[in-house]
């Protein structure tokens, strides 16, 4: 099995990034959309798996407000794992982070449902000593063969 070689982050930085995501996701899961948006830079960008793009906190807040009714009777939890944190070799205040995401939905009776899984690519930046998300690109996971077929179709 080939080894992945990259710049290693310290344990302290790894813990800081994990804590950042724990706080960020607790905000979105508790429907604190303003607090969630505050974890992005003013000009932060999110590109959703369906292709929708939101730029800036105000656009993010408006998009999340429009989605609130679908979360009225469920508890949402975002679960992140397999974080790969890579420091930018040029800018020490920039990190590239990729991770897997699982979203669970629990209804009033306690029944748990699952959303499709995603791979997420973030760029985090440190501003005034605080980590913020500069950009997030969300990819819905697909079987490897399907990804190769779609890539081949796009190249033709």
PDB file of C-alpha atoms in Angstrom:
ATOM      1  CA  UNK A   1       0.000   0.000   0.000  1.00  0.00           C
ATOM      2  CA  UNK A   2       1.522   3.382  -0.969  1.00  0.00           C
ATOM      3  CA  UNK A   3       2.181   5.811   1.831  1.00  0.00           C
ATOM      4  CA  UNK A   4       0.781   9.305   1.745  1.00  0.00           C
ATOM      5  CA  UNK A   5       3.517  11.820   2.394  1.00  0.00           C
ATOM      6  CA  UNK A   6       2.742  15.347   3.483  1.00  0.00           C
ATOM      7  CA  UNK A   7       3.626  17.886   6.074  1.00  0.00           C
ATOM      8  CA  UNK A   8       2.782  16.591   9.533  1.00  0.00           C
ATOM      9  CA  UNK A   9       0.829  18.854  11.861  1.00  0.00           C
ATOM     10  CA  UNK A  10       1.456  18.946  15.576  1.00  0.00           C
ATOM     11  CA  UNK A  11      -0.847  17.246  18.035  1.00  0.00           C
ATOM     12  CA  UNK A  12      -1.843  20.673  19.356  1.00  0.00           C
ATOM     13  CA  UNK A  13      -2.848  21.884  15.896  1.00  0.00           C
ATOM     14  CA  UNK A  14      -4.749  18.655  15.216  1.00  0.00           C
ATOM     15  CA  UNK A  15      -6.656  19.093  18.496  1.00  0.00           C
ATOM     16  CA  UNK A  16      -7.346  22.751  17.666  1.00  0.00           C
ATOM     17  CA  UNK A  17      -8.808  21.850  14.273  1.00  0.00           C
ATOM     18  CA  UNK A  18     -10.947  19.040  15.750  1.00  0.00           C
ATOM     19  CA  UNK A  19     -12.231  21.441  18.423  1.00  0.00           C
ATOM     20  CA  UNK A  20     -12.970  24.059  15.771  1.00  0.00           C
ATOM     21  CA  UNK A  21     -15.147  21.580  13.868  1.00  0.00           C
ATOM     22  CA  UNK A  22     -16.848  20.351  17.047  1.00  0.00           C
ATOM     23  CA  UNK A  23     -17.864  23.912  17.894  1.00  0.00           C
ATOM     24  CA  UNK A  24     -18.820  24.760  14.313  1.00  0.00           C
ATOM     25  CA  UNK A  25     -21.046  21.700  13.921  1.00  0.00           C
ATOM     26  CA  UNK A  26     -22.684  22.137  17.326  1.00  0.00           C
ATOM     27  CA  UNK A  27     -23.736  25.566  16.133  1.00  0.00           C
ATOM     28  CA  UNK A  28     -25.274  24.301  12.907  1.00  0.00           C
ATOM     29  CA  UNK A  29     -26.848  21.276  14.620  1.00  0.00           C
ATOM     30  CA  UNK A  30     -28.496  23.544  17.207  1.00  0.00           C
ATOM     31  CA  UNK A  31     -29.732  25.744  14.319  1.00  0.00           C
ATOM     32  CA  UNK A  32     -27.593  28.681  15.467  1.00  0.00           C
ATOM     33  CA  UNK A  33     -27.157  29.771  11.873  1.00  0.00           C
ATOM     34  CA  UNK A  34     -25.692  33.174  12.714  1.00  0.00           C
ATOM     35  CA  UNK A  35     -23.133  31.535  15.017  1.00  0.00           C
ATOM     36  CA  UNK A  36     -22.356  28.971  12.329  1.00  0.00           C
ATOM     37  CA  UNK A  37     -21.884  31.668   9.693  1.00  0.00           C
ATOM     38  CA  UNK A  38     -19.555  33.454  12.111  1.00  0.00           C
ATOM     39  CA  UNK A  39     -17.134  30.515  11.789  1.00  0.00           C
ATOM     40  CA  UNK A  40     -16.514  31.582   8.166  1.00  0.00           C
ATOM     41  CA  UNK A  41     -14.596  34.563   6.867  1.00  0.00           C
ATOM     42  CA  UNK A  42     -16.745  37.501   5.731  1.00  0.00           C
ATOM     43  CA  UNK A  43     -16.202  36.411   2.121  1.00  0.00           C
ATOM     44  CA  UNK A  44     -16.283  32.667   2.850  1.00  0.00           C
ATOM     45  CA  UNK A  45     -17.607  30.338   0.157  1.00  0.00           C
ATOM     46  CA  UNK A  46     -19.562  27.085   0.371  1.00  0.00           C
ATOM     47  CA  UNK A  47     -20.104  24.950  -2.711  1.00  0.00           C
ATOM     48  CA  UNK A  48     -22.727  22.296  -1.974  1.00  0.00           C
ATOM     49  CA  UNK A  49     -22.740  18.848  -3.559  1.00  0.00           C
ATOM     50  CA  UNK A  50     -25.669  19.860  -5.768  1.00  0.00           C
ATOM     51  CA  UNK A  51     -23.667  22.769  -7.171  1.00  0.00           C
ATOM     52  CA  UNK A  52     -25.323  25.561  -5.184  1.00  0.00           C
ATOM     53  CA  UNK A  53     -22.801  28.197  -4.212  1.00  0.00           C
ATOM     54  CA  UNK A  54     -23.085  30.634  -1.341  1.00  0.00           C
ATOM     55  CA  UNK A  55     -20.555  33.382  -0.798  1.00  0.00           C
ATOM     56  CA  UNK A  56     -20.392  35.579   2.255  1.00  0.00           C
ATOM     57  CA  UNK A  57     -22.031  35.215   5.622  1.00  0.00           C
ATOM     58  CA  UNK A  58     -25.257  36.969   4.629  1.00  0.00           C
ATOM     59  CA  UNK A  59     -25.833  34.620   1.690  1.00  0.00           C
ATOM     60  CA  UNK A  60     -25.105  31.614   3.926  1.00  0.00           C
ATOM     61  CA  UNK A  61     -27.533  32.830   6.587  1.00  0.00           C
ATOM     62  CA  UNK A  62     -30.272  33.436   3.995  1.00  0.00           C
ATOM     63  CA  UNK A  63     -29.797  29.952   2.522  1.00  0.00           C
ATOM     64  CA  UNK A  64     -29.876  28.298   5.926  1.00  0.00           C
ATOM     65  CA  UNK A  65     -32.954  30.278   6.997  1.00  0.00           C
ATOM     66  CA  UNK A  66     -34.761  29.039   3.896  1.00  0.00           C
ATOM     67  CA  UNK A  67     -33.926  25.439   4.909  1.00  0.00           C
ATOM     68  CA  UNK A  68     -35.011  25.738   8.553  1.00  0.00           C
ATOM     69  CA  UNK A  69     -38.554  24.346   8.092  1.00  0.00           C
ATOM     70  CA  UNK A  70     -37.200  20.948   7.012  1.00  0.00           C
ATOM     71  CA  UNK A  71     -35.366  20.652  10.352  1.00  0.00           C
ATOM     72  CA  UNK A  72     -38.337  21.550  12.546  1.00  0.00           C
ATOM     73  CA  UNK A  73     -39.113  18.040  13.855  1.00  0.00           C
ATOM     74  CA  UNK A  74     -35.703  16.388  13.750  1.00  0.00           C
ATOM     75  CA  UNK A  75     -32.368  16.533  15.515  1.00  0.00           C
ATOM     76  CA  UNK A  76     -29.495  16.833  13.057  1.00  0.00           C
ATOM     77  CA  UNK A  77     -25.975  15.687  13.860  1.00  0.00           C
ATOM     78  CA  UNK A  78     -22.933  16.107  11.641  1.00  0.00           C
ATOM     79  CA  UNK A  79     -20.208  13.509  12.221  1.00  0.00           C
ATOM     80  CA  UNK A  80     -16.727  14.179  10.816  1.00  0.00           C
ATOM     81  CA  UNK A  81     -13.836  11.741  10.713  1.00  0.00           C
ATOM     82  CA  UNK A  82     -10.639  10.850   8.892  1.00  0.00           C
ATOM     83  CA  UNK A  83      -9.410  14.425   8.929  1.00  0.00           C
ATOM     84  CA  UNK A  84      -6.407  15.062   6.752  1.00  0.00           C
ATOM     85  CA  UNK A  85      -4.900  18.391   7.784  1.00  0.00           C
ATOM     86  CA  UNK A  86      -2.237  19.849   5.531  1.00  0.00           C
ATOM     87  CA  UNK A  87      -0.525  23.129   6.310  1.00  0.00           C
ATOM     88  CA  UNK A  88       0.068  25.449   3.389  1.00  0.00           C
ATOM     89  CA  UNK A  89       3.819  25.313   2.672  1.00  0.00           C
ATOM     90  CA  UNK A  90       3.884  29.050   1.931  1.00  0.00           C
ATOM     91  CA  UNK A  91       1.324  30.556   4.327  1.00  0.00           C
ATOM     92  CA  UNK A  92       1.504  29.325   7.914  1.00  0.00           C
ATOM     93  CA  UNK A  93      -1.961  30.783   8.605  1.00  0.00           C
ATOM     94  CA  UNK A  94      -3.656  28.540   6.013  1.00  0.00           C
ATOM     95  CA  UNK A  95      -4.661  24.894   6.367  1.00  0.00           C
ATOM     96  CA  UNK A  96      -6.210  22.561   3.819  1.00  0.00           C
ATOM     97  CA  UNK A  97      -8.461  20.038   5.507  1.00  0.00           C
ATOM     98  CA  UNK A  98     -10.351  17.159   3.954  1.00  0.00           C
ATOM     99  CA  UNK A  99     -12.625  14.808   5.853  1.00  0.00           C
ATOM    100  CA  UNK A 100     -15.554  12.432   5.593  1.00  0.00           C
ATOM    101  CA  UNK A 101     -18.967  13.577   6.773  1.00  0.00           C
ATOM    102  CA  UNK A 102     -21.979  11.600   7.909  1.00  0.00           C
ATOM    103  CA  UNK A 103     -25.232  13.354   8.798  1.00  0.00           C
ATOM    104  CA  UNK A 104     -27.828  11.682  10.997  1.00  0.00           C
ATOM    105  CA  UNK A 105     -31.430  12.786  11.429  1.00  0.00           C
ATOM    106  CA  UNK A 106     -33.312  11.709  14.572  1.00  0.00           C
ATOM    107  CA  UNK A 107     -37.086  12.173  14.714  1.00  0.00           C
ATOM    108  CA  UNK A 108     -39.336  12.681  17.751  1.00  0.00           C
ATOM    109  CA  UNK A 109     -39.689   8.914  18.267  1.00  0.00           C
ATOM    110  CA  UNK A 110     -35.915   8.419  18.229  1.00  0.00           C
ATOM    111  CA  UNK A 111     -35.760   6.842  14.781  1.00  0.00           C
ATOM    112  CA  UNK A 112     -32.430   7.639  13.149  1.00  0.00           C
ATOM    113  CA  UNK A 113     -32.035   8.206   9.428  1.00  0.00           C
ATOM    114  CA  UNK A 114     -28.885   8.797   7.439  1.00  0.00           C
ATOM    115  CA  UNK A 115     -28.065  11.257   4.690  1.00  0.00           C
ATOM    116  CA  UNK A 116     -25.679  10.258   1.889  1.00  0.00           C
ATOM    117  CA  UNK A 117     -22.042  10.439   2.927  1.00  0.00           C
ATOM    118  CA  UNK A 118     -19.814  13.253   1.736  1.00  0.00           C
ATOM    119  CA  UNK A 119     -16.178  14.139   1.385  1.00  0.00           C
ATOM    120  CA  UNK A 120     -15.529  17.747   2.310  1.00  0.00           C
ATOM    121  CA  UNK A 121     -12.581  19.962   1.371  1.00  0.00           C
ATOM    122  CA  UNK A 122     -12.053  23.052   3.506  1.00  0.00           C
ATOM    123  CA  UNK A 123      -9.535  25.841   3.538  1.00  0.00           C
ATOM    124  CA  UNK A 124      -9.123  27.195   7.051  1.00  0.00           C
ATOM    125  CA  UNK A 125      -7.339  30.453   7.764  1.00  0.00           C
ATOM    126  CA  UNK A 126      -6.159  32.010  10.988  1.00  0.00           C
ATOM    127  CA  UNK A 127      -7.350  35.586  11.421  1.00  0.00           C
ATOM    128  CA  UNK A 128      -6.575  37.497  14.607  1.00  0.00           C
ATOM    129  CA  UNK A 129      -5.573  34.218  16.260  1.00  0.00           C
ATOM    130  CA  UNK A 130      -8.856  32.491  15.376  1.00  0.00           C
ATOM    131  CA  UNK A 131      -9.495  29.702  12.866  1.00  0.00           C
ATOM    132  CA  UNK A 132     -12.176  30.477  10.263  1.00  0.00           C
ATOM    133  CA  UNK A 133     -13.402  28.652   7.169  1.00  0.00           C
ATOM    134  CA  UNK A 134     -12.434  30.465   3.979  1.00  0.00           C
ATOM    135  CA  UNK A 135     -13.929  27.874   1.640  1.00  0.00           C
ATOM    136  CA  UNK A 136     -15.800  24.580   1.780  1.00  0.00           C
ATOM    137  CA  UNK A 137     -16.492  22.252  -1.138  1.00  0.00           C
ATOM    138  CA  UNK A 138     -18.824  19.336  -0.442  1.00  0.00           C
ATOM    139  CA  UNK A 139     -18.719  16.217  -2.647  1.00  0.00           C
ATOM    140  CA  UNK A 140     -21.367  13.511  -2.414  1.00  0.00           C
ATOM    141  CA  UNK A 141     -19.644  10.149  -2.218  1.00  0.00           C
ATOM    142  CA  UNK A 142     -20.074   7.774  -5.149  1.00  0.00           C
ATOM    143  CA  UNK A 143     -18.680   4.347  -5.971  1.00  0.00           C
ATOM    144  CA  UNK A 144     -15.152   4.535  -7.402  1.00  0.00           C
ATOM    145  CA  UNK A 145     -16.254   3.061 -10.745  1.00  0.00           C
ATOM    146  CA  UNK A 146     -18.994   5.690 -11.101  1.00  0.00           C
ATOM    147  CA  UNK A 147     -16.505   8.503 -10.415  1.00  0.00           C
ATOM    148  CA  UNK A 148     -14.175   7.135 -13.114  1.00  0.00           C
ATOM    149  CA  UNK A 149     -17.045   6.801 -15.614  1.00  0.00           C
ATOM    150  CA  UNK A 150     -18.199  10.376 -15.005  1.00  0.00           C
ATOM    151  CA  UNK A 151     -14.661  11.719 -15.324  1.00  0.00           C
ATOM    152  CA  UNK A 152     -14.238   9.845 -18.588  1.00  0.00           C
ATOM    153  CA  UNK A 153     -17.534  11.203 -19.929  1.00  0.00           C
ATOM    154  CA  UNK A 154     -16.511  14.777 -19.042  1.00  0.00           C
ATOM    155  CA  UNK A 155     -13.180  14.455 -20.826  1.00  0.00           C
ATOM    156  CA  UNK A 156     -14.785  13.409 -24.135  1.00  0.00           C
TER     157      UNK A 156
END
